[in-house]
Short mmCIF file of C-alpha atoms and ligand atoms in Angstrom, two decimals:
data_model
loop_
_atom_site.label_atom_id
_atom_site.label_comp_id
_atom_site.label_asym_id
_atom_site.label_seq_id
_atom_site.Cartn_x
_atom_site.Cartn_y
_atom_site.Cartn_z
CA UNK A 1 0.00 0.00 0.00
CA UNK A 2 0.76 3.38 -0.66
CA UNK A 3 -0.26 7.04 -0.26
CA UNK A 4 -0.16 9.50 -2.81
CA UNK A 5 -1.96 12.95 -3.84
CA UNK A 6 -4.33 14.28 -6.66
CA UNK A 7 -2.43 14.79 -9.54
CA UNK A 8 -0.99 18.45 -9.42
CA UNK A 9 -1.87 19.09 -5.65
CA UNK A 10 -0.91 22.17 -3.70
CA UNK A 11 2.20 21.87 -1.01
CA UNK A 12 -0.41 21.88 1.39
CA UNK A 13 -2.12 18.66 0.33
CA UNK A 14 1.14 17.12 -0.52
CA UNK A 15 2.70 17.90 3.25
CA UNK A 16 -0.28 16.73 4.87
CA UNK A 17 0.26 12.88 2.44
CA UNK A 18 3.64 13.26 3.54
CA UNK A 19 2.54 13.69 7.34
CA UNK A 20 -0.08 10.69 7.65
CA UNK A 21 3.12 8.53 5.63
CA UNK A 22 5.46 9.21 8.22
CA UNK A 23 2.77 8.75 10.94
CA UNK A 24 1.86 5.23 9.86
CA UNK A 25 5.00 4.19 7.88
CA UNK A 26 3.29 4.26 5.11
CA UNK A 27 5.56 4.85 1.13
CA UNK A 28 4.96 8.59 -0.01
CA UNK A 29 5.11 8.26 -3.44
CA UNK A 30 4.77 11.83 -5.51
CA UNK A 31 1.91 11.40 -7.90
CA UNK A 32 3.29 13.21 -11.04
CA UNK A 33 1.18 12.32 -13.62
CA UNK A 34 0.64 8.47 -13.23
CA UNK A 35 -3.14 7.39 -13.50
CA UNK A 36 -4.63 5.26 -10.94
CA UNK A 37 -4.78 2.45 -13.00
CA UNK A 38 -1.45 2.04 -13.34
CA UNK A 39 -0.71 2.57 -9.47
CA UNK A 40 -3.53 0.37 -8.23
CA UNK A 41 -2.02 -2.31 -11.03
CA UNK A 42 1.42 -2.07 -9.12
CA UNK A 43 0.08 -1.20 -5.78
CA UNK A 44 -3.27 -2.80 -5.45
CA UNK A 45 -4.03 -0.54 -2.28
CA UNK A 46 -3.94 3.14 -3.32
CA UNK A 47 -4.42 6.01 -0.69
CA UNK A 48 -4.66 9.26 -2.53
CA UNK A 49 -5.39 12.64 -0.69
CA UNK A 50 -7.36 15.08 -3.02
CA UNK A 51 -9.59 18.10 -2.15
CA UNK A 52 -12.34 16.11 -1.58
CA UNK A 53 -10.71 14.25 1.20
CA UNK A 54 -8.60 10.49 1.60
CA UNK A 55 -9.52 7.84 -0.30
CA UNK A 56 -7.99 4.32 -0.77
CA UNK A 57 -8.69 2.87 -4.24
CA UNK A 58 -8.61 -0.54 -5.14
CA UNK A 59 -9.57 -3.16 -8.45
CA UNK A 60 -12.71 -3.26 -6.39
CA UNK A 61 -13.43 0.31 -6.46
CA UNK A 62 -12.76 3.59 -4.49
CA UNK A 63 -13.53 3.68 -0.11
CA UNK A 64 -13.80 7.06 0.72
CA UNK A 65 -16.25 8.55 3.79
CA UNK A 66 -19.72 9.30 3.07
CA UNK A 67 -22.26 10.28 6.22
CA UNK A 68 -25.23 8.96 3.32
CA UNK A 69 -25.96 5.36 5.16
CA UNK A 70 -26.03 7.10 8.71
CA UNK A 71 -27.55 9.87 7.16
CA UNK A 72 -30.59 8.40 5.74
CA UNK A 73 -31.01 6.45 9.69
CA UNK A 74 -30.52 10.14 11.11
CA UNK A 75 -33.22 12.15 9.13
CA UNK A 76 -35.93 8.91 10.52
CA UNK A 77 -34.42 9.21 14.00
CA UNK A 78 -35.17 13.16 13.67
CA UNK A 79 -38.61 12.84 12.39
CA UNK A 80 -39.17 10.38 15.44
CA UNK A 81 -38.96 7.27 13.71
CA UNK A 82 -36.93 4.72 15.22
CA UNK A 83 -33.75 2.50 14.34
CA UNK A 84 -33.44 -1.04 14.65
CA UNK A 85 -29.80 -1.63 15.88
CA UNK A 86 -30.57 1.54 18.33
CA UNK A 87 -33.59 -0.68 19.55
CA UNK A 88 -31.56 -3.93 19.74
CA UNK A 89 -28.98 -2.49 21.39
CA UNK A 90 -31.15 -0.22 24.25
CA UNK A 91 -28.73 2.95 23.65
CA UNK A 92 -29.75 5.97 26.11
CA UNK A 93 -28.80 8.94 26.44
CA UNK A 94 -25.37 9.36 28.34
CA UNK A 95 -24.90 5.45 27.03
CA UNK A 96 -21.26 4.54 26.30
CA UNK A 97 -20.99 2.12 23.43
CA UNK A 98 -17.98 0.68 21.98
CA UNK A 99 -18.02 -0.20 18.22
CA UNK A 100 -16.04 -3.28 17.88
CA UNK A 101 -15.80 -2.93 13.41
CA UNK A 102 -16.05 0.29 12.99
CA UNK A 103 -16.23 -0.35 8.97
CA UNK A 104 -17.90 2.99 7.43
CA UNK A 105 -18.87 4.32 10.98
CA UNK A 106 -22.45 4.81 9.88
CA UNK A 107 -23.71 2.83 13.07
CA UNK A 108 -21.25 4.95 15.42
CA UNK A 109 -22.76 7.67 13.81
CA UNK A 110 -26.13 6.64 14.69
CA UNK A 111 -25.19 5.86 18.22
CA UNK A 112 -23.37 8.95 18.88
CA UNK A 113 -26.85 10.39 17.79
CA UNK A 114 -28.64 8.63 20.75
CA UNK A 115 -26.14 9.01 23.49
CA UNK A 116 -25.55 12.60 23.03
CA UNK A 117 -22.56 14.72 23.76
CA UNK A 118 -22.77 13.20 27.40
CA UNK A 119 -22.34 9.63 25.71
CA UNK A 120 -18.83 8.25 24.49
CA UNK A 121 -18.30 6.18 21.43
CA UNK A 122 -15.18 4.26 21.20
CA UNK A 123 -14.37 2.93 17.32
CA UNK A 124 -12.50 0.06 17.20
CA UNK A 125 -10.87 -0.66 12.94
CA UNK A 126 -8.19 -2.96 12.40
CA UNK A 127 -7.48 -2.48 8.93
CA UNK A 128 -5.46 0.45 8.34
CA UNK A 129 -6.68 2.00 4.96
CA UNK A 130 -10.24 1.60 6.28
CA UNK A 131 -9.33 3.44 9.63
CA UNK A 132 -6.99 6.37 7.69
CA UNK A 133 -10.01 6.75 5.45
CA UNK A 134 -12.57 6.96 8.34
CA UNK A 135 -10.77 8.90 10.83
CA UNK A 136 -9.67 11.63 8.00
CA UNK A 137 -13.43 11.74 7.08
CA UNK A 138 -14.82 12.05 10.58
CA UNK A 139 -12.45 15.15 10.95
CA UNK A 140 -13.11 16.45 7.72
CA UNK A 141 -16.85 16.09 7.58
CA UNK A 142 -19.23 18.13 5.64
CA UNK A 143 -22.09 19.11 5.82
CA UNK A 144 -21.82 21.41 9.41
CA UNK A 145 -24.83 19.23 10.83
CA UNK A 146 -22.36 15.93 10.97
CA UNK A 147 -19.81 17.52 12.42
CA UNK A 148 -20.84 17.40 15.95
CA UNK A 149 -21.64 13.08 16.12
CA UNK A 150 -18.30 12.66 13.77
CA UNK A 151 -16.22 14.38 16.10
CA UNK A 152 -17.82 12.88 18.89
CA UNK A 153 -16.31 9.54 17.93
CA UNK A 154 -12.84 8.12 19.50
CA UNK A 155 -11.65 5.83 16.22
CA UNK A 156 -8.97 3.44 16.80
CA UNK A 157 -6.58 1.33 14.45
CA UNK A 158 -6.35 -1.79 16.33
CA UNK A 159 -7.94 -5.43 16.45
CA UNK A 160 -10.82 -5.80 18.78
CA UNK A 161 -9.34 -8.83 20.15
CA UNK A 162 -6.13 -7.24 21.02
CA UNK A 163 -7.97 -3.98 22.36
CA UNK A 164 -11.02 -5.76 24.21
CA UNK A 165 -8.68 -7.61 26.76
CA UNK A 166 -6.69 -4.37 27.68
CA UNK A 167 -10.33 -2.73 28.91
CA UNK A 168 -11.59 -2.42 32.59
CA UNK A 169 -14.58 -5.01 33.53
CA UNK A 170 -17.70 -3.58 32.96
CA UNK A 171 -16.10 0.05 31.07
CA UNK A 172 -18.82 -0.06 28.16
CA UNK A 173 -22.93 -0.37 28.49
CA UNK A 174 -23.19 -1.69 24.98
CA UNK A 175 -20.47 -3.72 23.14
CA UNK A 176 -21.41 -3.74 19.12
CA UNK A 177 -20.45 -6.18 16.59
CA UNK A 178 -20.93 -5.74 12.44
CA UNK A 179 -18.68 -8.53 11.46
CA UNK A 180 -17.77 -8.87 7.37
CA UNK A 181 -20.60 -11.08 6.16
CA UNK A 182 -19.62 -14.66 4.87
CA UNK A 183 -22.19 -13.92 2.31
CA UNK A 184 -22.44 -10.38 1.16
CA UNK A 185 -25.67 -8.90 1.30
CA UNK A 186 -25.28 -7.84 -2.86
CA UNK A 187 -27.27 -4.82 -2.27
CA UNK A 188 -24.99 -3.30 -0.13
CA UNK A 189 -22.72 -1.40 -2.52
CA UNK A 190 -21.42 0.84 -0.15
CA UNK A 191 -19.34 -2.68 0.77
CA UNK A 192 -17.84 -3.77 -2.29
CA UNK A 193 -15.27 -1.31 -1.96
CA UNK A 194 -14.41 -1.76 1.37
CA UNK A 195 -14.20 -5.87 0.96
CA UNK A 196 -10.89 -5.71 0.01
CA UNK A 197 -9.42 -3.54 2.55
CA UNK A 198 -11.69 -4.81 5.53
CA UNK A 199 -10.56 -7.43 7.99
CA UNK A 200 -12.75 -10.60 7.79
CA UNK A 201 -12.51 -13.39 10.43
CA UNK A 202 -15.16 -14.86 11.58
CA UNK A 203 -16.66 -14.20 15.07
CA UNK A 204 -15.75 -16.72 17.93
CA UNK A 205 -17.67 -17.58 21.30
CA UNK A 206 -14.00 -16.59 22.70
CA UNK A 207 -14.51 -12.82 20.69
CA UNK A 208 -18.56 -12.84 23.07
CA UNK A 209 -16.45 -13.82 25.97
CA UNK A 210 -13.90 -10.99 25.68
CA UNK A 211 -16.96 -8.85 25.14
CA UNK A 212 -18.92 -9.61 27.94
CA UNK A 213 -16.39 -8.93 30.30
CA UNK A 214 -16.02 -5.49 29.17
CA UNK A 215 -19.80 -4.42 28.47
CA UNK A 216 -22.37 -3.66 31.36
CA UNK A 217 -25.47 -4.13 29.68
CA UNK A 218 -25.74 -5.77 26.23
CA UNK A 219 -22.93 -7.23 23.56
CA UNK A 220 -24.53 -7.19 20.32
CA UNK A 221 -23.69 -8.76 17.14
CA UNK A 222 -25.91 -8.14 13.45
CA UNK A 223 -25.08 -10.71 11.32
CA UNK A 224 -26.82 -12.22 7.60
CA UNK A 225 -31.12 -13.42 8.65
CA UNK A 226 -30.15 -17.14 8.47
CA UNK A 227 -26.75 -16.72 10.51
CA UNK A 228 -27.35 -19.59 13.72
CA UNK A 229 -26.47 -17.30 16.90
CA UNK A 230 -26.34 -20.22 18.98
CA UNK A 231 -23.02 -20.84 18.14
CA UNK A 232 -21.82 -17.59 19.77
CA UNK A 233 -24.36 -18.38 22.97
CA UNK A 234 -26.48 -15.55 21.59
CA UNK A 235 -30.29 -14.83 21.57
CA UNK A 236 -32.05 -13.53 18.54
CA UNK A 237 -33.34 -10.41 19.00
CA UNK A 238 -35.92 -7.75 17.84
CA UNK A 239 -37.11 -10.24 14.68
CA UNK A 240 -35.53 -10.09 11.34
CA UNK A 241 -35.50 -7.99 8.36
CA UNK A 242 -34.95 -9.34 4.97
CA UNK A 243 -31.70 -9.77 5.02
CA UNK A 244 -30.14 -9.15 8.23
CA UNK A 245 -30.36 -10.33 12.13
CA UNK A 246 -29.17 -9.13 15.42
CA UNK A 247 -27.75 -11.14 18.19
CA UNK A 248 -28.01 -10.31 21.71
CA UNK A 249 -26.17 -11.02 24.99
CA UNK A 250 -28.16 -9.52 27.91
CA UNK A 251 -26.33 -9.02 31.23
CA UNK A 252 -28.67 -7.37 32.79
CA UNK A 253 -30.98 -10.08 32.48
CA UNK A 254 -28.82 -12.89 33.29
CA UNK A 255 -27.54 -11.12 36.33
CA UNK A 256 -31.47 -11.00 37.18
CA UNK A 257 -31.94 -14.21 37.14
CA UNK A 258 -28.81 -15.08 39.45
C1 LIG O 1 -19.31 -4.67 7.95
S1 LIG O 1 -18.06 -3.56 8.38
C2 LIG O 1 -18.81 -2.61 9.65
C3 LIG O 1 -19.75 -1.58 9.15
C4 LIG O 1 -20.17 -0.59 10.22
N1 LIG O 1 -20.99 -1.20 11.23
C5 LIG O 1 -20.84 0.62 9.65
O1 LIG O 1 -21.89 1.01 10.16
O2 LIG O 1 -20.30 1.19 8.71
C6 LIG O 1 -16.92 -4.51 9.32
C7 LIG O 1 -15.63 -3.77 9.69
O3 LIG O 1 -15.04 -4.40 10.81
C8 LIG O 1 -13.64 -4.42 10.65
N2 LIG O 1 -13.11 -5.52 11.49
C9 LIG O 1 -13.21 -6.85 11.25
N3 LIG O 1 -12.57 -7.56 12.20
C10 LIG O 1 -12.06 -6.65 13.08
C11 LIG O 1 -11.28 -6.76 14.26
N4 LIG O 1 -10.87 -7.95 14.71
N5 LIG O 1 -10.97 -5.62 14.94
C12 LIG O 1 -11.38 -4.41 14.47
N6 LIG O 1 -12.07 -4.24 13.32
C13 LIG O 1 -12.41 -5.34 12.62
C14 LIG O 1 -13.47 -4.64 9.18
O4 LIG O 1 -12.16 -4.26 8.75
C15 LIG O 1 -14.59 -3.79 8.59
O5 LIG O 1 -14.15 -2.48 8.33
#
């Protein structure tokens, strides 16, 4: 992987490429006037920092931040419809939630919505293109009604099974899951570029484990509508739409019942 500009970019653009290289060891390489065919056919991961923000380009396509998915969730949430992982998951305000695959942050997004500025979001991405991409978008936001929720999240380059163990007990009401599907849902397009960057093992009962020591209240996974929870020792929750399902772990509950 590298990291280059827009062709003919200002020394301002071309610092900052310079900058996140350094910062992540990433190879500058000065654009000039090669097209991004020819880098992605040498490269295969392309980050390239224009005016319009960081993007990572692939044979698959081009990843770059887009509030759309959240935004579409946000403009029901205003008009006081609801949201079905918000549901699931039994977000309040003042809520922390940790996001265990960050992926296109539109879920953070929507939970940063719910718990308000007195709410934390923590971001958890292991892949680094996908994380650069985010975290430069979240900063860089536009339109001025995003900015507030994007800033609002704490994103993190790390694996969740690395981070989860290094939390205190009980730090987190919610802990969130939106693993890489087995089988993509096709409809998703907003995915297909970020297949190839994402990181895509499969969820183990040890990954619930980790996760329930660290949340308070819920750990919640969304997986594909035939997806058998009972592998991870989770309950079904909230019914199904067409294509996906949630997963639930309740704490609360099954300290209740002690
Ligand atoms: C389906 S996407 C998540 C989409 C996200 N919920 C959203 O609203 O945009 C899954 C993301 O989780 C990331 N991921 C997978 N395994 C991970 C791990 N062990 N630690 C951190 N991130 C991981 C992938 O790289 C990918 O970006």
């Amino acid at each position: 992987m590298v990291i280059t500009t827009a062709r003919k970019p200002g020394a301002q653009l071309e610092a900052e490429a310079r900058e996140i290289a350094r910062e992540h060891g990433l190879a500058f390489l000065p654009r000039e006037n090669r097209s991004l065919d020819s880098l992605i056919a040498e490269y295969a991961k392309v980050l390239v920092l224009s005016n319009r923000g960081l993007s990572c380009f692939t044979a698959q396509g081009e990843l770059f931040f887009h509030p759309n998915m959240a935004a579409v969730r946000l403009r029901m949430l205003r008009k006081g419809g609801r949201d079905k992982m918000l549901d699931i998951c039994g977000l309040s305000p003042g809520d922390s939630f940790l996001d265990c695959t960050a992926g296109l942050c539109s879920d953070s997004l929507v939970a940063k919505y719910r718990v308000g500025e007195g709410g934390r979001i923590l971001a958890l991405e292991q892949s680094l293109p996908v994380y650069l991409v985010m975290a430069h978008g979240l900063k860089h936001v536009r339109p001025p009604r995003f900015q507030g929720l994007a800033r609002g999240i704490e994103l993190v380059n790390g694996d969740f099974r690395r981070i989860l163990p290094q939390l205190p007990p009980r730090s987190f009401d919610v802990v969130y899951f939106d693993p890489m599907f087995d089988v993509p849902v096709m409809e998703a397009s907003s995915l297909v570029p970020l297949r190839p960057l994402a990181a895509d093992q499969p969820l183990t009962r040890e990954d619930i484990i980790l996760a329930g020591r660290v949340a308070r209240k819920k750990v919640v996974v969304k997986e594909r509508v035939f997806y058998d929870f009972s592998q991870l020792g989770l309950t079904r929750a909230g019914g199904v739409n067409r294509k996906t399902a949630y997963g639930v772990l309740d704490l609360v509950e099954d300290k209740d019942e002690d």
